[in-house]
Tab-separated table of C-alpha atoms in Angstrom:
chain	number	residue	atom	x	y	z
A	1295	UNK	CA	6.347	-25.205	30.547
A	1296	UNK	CA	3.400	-26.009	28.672
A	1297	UNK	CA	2.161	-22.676	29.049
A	1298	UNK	CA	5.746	-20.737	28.303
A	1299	UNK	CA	5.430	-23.297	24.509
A	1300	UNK	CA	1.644	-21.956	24.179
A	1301	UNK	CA	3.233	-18.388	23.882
A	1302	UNK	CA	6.371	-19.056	22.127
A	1303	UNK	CA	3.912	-20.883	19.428
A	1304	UNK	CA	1.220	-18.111	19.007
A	1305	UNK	CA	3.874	-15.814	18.287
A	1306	UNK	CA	6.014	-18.189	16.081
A	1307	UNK	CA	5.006	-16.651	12.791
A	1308	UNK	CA	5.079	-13.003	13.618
A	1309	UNK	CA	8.739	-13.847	14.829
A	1310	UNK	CA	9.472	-15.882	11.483
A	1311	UNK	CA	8.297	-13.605	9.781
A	1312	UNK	CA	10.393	-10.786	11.201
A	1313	UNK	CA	13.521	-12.689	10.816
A	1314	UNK	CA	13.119	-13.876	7.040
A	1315	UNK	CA	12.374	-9.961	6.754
A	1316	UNK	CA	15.958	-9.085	8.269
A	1317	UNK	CA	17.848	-11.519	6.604
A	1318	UNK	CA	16.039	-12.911	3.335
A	1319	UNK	CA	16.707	-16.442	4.366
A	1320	UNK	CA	14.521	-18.938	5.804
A	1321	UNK	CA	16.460	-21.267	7.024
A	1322	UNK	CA	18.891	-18.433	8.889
A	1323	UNK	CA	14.753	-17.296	10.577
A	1324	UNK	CA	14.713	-20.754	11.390
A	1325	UNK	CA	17.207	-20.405	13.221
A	1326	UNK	CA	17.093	-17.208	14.796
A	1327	UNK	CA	13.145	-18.805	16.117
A	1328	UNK	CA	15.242	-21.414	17.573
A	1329	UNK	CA	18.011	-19.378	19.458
A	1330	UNK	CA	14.868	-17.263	20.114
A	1331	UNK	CA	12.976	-19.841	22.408
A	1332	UNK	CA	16.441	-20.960	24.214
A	1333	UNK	CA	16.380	-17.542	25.494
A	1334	UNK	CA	12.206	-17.598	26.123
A	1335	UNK	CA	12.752	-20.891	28.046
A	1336	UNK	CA	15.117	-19.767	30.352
A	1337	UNK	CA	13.289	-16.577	31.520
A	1338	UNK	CA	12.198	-16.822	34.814
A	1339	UNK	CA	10.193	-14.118	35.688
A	1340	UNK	CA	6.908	-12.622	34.433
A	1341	UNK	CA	6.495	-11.258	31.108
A	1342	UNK	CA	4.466	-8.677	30.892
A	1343	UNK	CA	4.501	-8.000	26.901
A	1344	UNK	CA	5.243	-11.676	25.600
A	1345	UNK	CA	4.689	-10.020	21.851
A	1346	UNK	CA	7.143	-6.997	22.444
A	1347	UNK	CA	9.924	-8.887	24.578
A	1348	UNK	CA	10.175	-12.151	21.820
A	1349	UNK	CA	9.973	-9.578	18.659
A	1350	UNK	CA	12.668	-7.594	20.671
A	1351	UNK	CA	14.852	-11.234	20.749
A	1352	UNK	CA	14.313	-11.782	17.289
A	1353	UNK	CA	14.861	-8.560	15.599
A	1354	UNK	CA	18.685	-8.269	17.998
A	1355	UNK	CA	19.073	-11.529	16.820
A	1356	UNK	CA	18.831	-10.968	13.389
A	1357	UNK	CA	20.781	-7.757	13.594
A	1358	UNK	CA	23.536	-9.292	14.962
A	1359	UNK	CA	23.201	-12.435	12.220
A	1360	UNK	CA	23.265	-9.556	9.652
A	1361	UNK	CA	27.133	-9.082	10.114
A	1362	UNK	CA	28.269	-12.319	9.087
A	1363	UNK	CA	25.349	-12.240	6.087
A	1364	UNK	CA	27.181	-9.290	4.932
A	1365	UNK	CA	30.786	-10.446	4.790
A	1366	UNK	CA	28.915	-13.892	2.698
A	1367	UNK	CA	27.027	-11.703	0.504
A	1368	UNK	CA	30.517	-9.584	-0.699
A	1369	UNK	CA	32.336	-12.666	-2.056
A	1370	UNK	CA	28.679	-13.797	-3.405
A	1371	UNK	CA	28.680	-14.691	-7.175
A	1372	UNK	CA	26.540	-12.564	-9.273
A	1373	UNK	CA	23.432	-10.903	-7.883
A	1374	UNK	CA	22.427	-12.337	-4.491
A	1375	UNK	CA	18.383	-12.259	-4.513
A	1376	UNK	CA	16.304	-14.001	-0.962
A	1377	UNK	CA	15.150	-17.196	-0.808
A	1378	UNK	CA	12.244	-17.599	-2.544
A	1379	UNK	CA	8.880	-18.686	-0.226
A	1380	UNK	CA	5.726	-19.720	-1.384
A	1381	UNK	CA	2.751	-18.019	-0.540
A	1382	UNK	CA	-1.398	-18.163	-1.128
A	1383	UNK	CA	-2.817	-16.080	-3.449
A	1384	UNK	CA	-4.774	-14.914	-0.249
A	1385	UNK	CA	-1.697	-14.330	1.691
A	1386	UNK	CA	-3.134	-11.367	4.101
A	1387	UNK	CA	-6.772	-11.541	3.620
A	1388	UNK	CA	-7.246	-12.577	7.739
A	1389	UNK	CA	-4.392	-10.589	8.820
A	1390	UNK	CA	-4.126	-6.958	10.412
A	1391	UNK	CA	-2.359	-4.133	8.260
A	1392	UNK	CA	-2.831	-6.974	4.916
A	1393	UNK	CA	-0.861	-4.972	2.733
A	1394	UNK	CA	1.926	-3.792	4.339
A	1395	UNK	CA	2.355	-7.696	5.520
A	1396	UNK	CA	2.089	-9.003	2.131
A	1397	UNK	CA	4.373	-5.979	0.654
A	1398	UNK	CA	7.034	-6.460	2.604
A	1399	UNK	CA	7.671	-9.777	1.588
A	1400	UNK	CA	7.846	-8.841	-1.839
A	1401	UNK	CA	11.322	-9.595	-3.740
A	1402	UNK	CA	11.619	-6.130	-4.565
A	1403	UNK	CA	11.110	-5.090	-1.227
A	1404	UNK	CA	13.329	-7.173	0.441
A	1405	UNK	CA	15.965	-6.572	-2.481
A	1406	UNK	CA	15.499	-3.307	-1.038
A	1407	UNK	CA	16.034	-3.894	2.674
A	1408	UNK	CA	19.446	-5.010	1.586
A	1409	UNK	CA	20.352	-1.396	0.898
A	1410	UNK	CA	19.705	-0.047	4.398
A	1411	UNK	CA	21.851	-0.743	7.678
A	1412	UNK	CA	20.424	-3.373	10.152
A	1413	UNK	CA	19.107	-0.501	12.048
A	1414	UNK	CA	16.508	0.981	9.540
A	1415	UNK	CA	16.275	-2.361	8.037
A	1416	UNK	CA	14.716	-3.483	11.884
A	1417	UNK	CA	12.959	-0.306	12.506
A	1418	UNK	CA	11.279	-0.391	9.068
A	1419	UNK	CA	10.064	-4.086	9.528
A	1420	UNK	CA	8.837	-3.440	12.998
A	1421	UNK	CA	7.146	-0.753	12.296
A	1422	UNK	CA	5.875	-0.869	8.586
A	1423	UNK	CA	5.280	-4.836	7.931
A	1424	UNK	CA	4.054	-4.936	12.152
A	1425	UNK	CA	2.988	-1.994	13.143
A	1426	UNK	CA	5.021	-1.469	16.515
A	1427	UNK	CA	4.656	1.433	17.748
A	1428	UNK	CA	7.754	3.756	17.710
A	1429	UNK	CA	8.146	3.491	21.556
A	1430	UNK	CA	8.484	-0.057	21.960
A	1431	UNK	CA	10.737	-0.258	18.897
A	1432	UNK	CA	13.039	2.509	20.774
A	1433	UNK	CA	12.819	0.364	23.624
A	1434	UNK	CA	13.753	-2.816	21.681
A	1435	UNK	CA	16.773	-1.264	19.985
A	1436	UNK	CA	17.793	0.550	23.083
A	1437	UNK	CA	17.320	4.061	21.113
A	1438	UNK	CA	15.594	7.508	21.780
A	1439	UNK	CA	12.153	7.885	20.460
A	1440	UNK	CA	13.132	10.626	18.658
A	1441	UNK	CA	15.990	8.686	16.757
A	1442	UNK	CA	13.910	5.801	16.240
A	1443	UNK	CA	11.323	8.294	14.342
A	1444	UNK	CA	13.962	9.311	12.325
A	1445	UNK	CA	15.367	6.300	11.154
A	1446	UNK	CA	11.878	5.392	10.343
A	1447	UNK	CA	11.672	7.779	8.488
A	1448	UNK	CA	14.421	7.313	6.667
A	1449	UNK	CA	13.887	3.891	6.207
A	1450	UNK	CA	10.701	4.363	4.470
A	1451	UNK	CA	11.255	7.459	2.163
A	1452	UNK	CA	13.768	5.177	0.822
A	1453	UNK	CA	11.959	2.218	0.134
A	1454	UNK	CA	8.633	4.189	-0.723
A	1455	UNK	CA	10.353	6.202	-3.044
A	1456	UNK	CA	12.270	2.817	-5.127
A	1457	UNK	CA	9.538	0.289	-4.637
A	1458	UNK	CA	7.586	-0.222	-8.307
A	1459	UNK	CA	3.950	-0.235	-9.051
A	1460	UNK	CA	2.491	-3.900	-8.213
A	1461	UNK	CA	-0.769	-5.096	-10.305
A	1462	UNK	CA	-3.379	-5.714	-8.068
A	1463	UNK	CA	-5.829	-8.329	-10.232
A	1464	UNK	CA	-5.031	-12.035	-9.665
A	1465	UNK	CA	-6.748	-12.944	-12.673
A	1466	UNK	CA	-4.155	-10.884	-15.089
A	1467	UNK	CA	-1.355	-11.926	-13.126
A	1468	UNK	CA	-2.335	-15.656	-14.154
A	1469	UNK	CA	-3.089	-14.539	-17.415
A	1470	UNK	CA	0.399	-12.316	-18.140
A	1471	UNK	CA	2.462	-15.116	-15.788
A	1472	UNK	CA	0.870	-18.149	-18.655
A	1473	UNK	CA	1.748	-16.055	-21.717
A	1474	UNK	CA	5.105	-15.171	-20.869
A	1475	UNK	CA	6.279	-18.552	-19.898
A	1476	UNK	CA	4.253	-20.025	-23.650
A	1477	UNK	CA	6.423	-17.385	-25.023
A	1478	UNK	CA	9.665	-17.697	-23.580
A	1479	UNK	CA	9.539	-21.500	-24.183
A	1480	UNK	CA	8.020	-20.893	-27.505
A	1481	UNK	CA	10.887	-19.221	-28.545
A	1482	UNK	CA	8.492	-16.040	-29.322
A	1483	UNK	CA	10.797	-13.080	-28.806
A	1484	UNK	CA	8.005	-10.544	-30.297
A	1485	UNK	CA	5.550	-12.123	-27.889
A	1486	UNK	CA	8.243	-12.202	-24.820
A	1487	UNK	CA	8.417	-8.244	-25.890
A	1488	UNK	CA	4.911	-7.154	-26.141
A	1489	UNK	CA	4.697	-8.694	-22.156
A	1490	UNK	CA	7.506	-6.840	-21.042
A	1491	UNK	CA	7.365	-2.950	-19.616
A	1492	UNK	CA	10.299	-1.101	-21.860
A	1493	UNK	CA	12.084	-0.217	-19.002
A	1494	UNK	CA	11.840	-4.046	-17.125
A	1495	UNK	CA	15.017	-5.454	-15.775
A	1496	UNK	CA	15.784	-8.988	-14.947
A	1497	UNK	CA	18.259	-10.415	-12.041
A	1498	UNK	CA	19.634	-13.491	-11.859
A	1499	UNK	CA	20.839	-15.612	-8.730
A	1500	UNK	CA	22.916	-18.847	-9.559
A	1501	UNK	CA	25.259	-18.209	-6.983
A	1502	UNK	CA	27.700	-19.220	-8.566
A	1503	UNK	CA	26.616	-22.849	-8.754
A	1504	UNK	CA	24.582	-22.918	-11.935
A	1505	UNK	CA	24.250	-20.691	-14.992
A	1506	UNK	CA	22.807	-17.281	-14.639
A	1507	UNK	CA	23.299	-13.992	-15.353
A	1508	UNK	CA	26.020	-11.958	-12.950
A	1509	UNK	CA	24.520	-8.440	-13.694
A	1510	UNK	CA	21.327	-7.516	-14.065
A	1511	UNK	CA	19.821	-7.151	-17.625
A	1512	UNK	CA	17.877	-4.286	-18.555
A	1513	UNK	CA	15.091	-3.459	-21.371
A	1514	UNK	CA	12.751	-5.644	-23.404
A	1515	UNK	CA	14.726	-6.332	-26.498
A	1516	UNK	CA	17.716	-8.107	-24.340
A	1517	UNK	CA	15.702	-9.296	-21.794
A	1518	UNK	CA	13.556	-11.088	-24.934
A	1519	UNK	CA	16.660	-12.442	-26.234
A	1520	UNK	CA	18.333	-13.902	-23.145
A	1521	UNK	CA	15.102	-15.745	-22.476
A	1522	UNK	CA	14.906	-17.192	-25.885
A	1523	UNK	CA	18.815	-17.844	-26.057
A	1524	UNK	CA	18.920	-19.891	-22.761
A	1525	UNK	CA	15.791	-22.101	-23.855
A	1526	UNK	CA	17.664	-24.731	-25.498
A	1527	UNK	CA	20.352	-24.592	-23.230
A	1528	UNK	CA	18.100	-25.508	-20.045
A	1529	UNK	CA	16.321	-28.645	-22.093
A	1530	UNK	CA	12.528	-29.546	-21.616
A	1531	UNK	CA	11.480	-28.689	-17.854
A	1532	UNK	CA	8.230	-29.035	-15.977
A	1533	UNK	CA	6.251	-25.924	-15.297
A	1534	UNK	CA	4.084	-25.153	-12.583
A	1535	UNK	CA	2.738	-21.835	-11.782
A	1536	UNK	CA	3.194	-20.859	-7.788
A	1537	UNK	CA	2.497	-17.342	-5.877
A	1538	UNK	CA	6.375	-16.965	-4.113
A	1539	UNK	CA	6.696	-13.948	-2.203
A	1540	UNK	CA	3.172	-12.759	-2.847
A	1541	UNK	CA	3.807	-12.520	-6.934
A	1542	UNK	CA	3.026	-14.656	-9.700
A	1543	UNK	CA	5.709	-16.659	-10.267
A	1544	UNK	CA	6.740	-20.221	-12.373
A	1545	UNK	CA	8.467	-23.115	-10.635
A	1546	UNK	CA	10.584	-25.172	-13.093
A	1547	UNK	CA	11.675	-28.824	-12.612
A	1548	UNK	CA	13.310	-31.332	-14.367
A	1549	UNK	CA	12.488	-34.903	-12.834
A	1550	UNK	CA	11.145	-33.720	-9.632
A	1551	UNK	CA	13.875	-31.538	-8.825
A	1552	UNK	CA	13.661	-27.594	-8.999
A	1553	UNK	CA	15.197	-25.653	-11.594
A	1554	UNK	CA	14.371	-22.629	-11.127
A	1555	UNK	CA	11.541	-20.330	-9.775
A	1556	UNK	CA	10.926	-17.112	-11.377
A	1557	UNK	CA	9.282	-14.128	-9.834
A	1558	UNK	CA	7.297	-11.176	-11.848
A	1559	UNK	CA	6.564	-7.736	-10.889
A	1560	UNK	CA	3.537	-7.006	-12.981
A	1561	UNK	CA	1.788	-3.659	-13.142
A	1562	UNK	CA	-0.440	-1.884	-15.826
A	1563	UNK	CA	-0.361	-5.395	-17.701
A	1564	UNK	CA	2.928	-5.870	-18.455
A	1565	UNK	CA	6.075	-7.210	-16.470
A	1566	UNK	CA	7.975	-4.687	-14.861
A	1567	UNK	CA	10.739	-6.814	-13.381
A	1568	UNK	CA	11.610	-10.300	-13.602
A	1569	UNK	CA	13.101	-12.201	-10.682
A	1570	UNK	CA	15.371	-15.731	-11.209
A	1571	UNK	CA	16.516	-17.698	-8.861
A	1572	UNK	CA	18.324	-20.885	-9.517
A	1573	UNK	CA	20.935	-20.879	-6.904
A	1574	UNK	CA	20.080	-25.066	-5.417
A	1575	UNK	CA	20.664	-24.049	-2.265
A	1576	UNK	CA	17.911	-21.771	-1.997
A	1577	UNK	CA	15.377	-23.736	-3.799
A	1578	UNK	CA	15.962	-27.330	-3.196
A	1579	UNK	CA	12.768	-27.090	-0.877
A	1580	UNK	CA	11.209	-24.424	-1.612
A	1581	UNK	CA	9.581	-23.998	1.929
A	1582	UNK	CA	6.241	-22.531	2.584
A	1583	UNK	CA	6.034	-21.204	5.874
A	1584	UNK	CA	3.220	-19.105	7.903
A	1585	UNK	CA	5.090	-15.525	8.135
A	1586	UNK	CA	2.164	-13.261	9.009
């Protein structure tokens, strides 16, 4: 037993991480971990790929969890955006394939993931964010080779080919991150502009349980103004400044209790996309969980 829980606990946050990949959610990769070691605890034979046979659990797991996220996220209010997850600045710097890890649990990314079925969604997190090789991913899924290769495919010409420019320097993320927030609460809109790409687009997630935006809002002029318009509206809140999801992002509280966390996309020096989530339910904790 002892050594079946040794296992099950090196692996925990390669299989966390592959769930809250899937399904955007950490408590639903919570739970998948759980129904995960059930199914570890009762095996009783040898294992002779502990790695392969619990990412295989996980990943059907979260396929199958995918159907019923689906039929929530259709009578969702407004844009539905992951849960938010704090992360270190340093986030992959002892890990194998860093970037791909750290990528892939970008919002815009996993905004992304939402767009493909469960089967390139799984085949695309195996493979690019954990670098499985295409045969035990067929074997996982129960697929050809050949079919898993081109789902793979698939699955990564069409994130490749949406997923925006990220700025790589910490120190202008902190920089851009401080000056947009002085600006947006400053009631600045020339200063919100200068920070913000022309093209940048901002979503929203109160899920229907707060204020926010339903659609998207796209450009730097109305972006500038909804920022500046909603500042008296929200009151005087606490700011902290946070890396969630592997960006620079802003925590807001009032009294203790989150507001809302906003997540920017910043490349070339300027904000690119703008990420708000306010929905309680998703950041009443704000968790921070290992998910290499």
């Amino acid at each position: 037993m002892t050594d079946r829980l040794g296992v099950f606990e090196e692996h925990r946050p390669m299989l966390l991480g592959i769930a809250y990949r899937m399904l955007g959610s950490v408590a639903d990769a919570e739970d998948i971990v759980q129904d995960a070691w059930l199914r570890w605890n009762e095996v009783t034979g040898p294992v002779g790929d502990p790695r392969a046979y619990l990412a295989r659990t996980v990943t059907n797991l979260s396929i199958n969890r995918l159907g019923s996220a689906a039929v929530r996220r259709e009578s969702y209010v407004g844009s539905w955006l992951p849960e938010p997850l704090l992360t270190s600045p340093d986030i992959a710097e002892d890990v194998a394939a860093a970037e791909s890890l750290a990528d892939s649990l970008s919002m815009a990314v996993l905004v992304l993931l939402e767009s493909l079925s469960p089967l390139e969604r799984a085949v695309f997190v195996l493979r690019e964010a954990f670098g499985f090789s295409y045969p035990d991913i067929a074997e996982a899924l129960e697929r050809s080779e050949a079919a898993v290769r081109q789902v793979g495919h698939r699955a990564r010409a069409h994130v490749h080919a949406r997923r925006p420019r990220f700025e790589a320097s910490e120190e202008v993320g902190k920089r851009v991150t401080a000056r947009f927030v002085a600006a947006s609460m400053g009631g600045d809109i020339n200063a919100v502009m200068e920070l913000l790409a022309p093209d940048v687009t901002m979503w929203s997630d109160g899920g229907g349980k707060v204020r926010a935006a339903l659609r998207p809002i796209s450009g730097a002029d109305k972006i500038a103004r909804f920022l500046v318009s909603v500042r008296d509206v929200v009151g005087r809140l606490d700011v902290r400044y946070e890396h969630v999801n592997g960006s620079p992002a802003v925590v807001m509280s009032r009294e203790g209790v989150p507001d809302s966390v906003t997540v920017l996309d910043i490349a070339d020096g300027r904000i690119t996309a703008i990420w708000l989530i306010r929905n309680p339910d998703k950041i009443r904790g704000l968790p921070q969980v290992d998910l290499v």
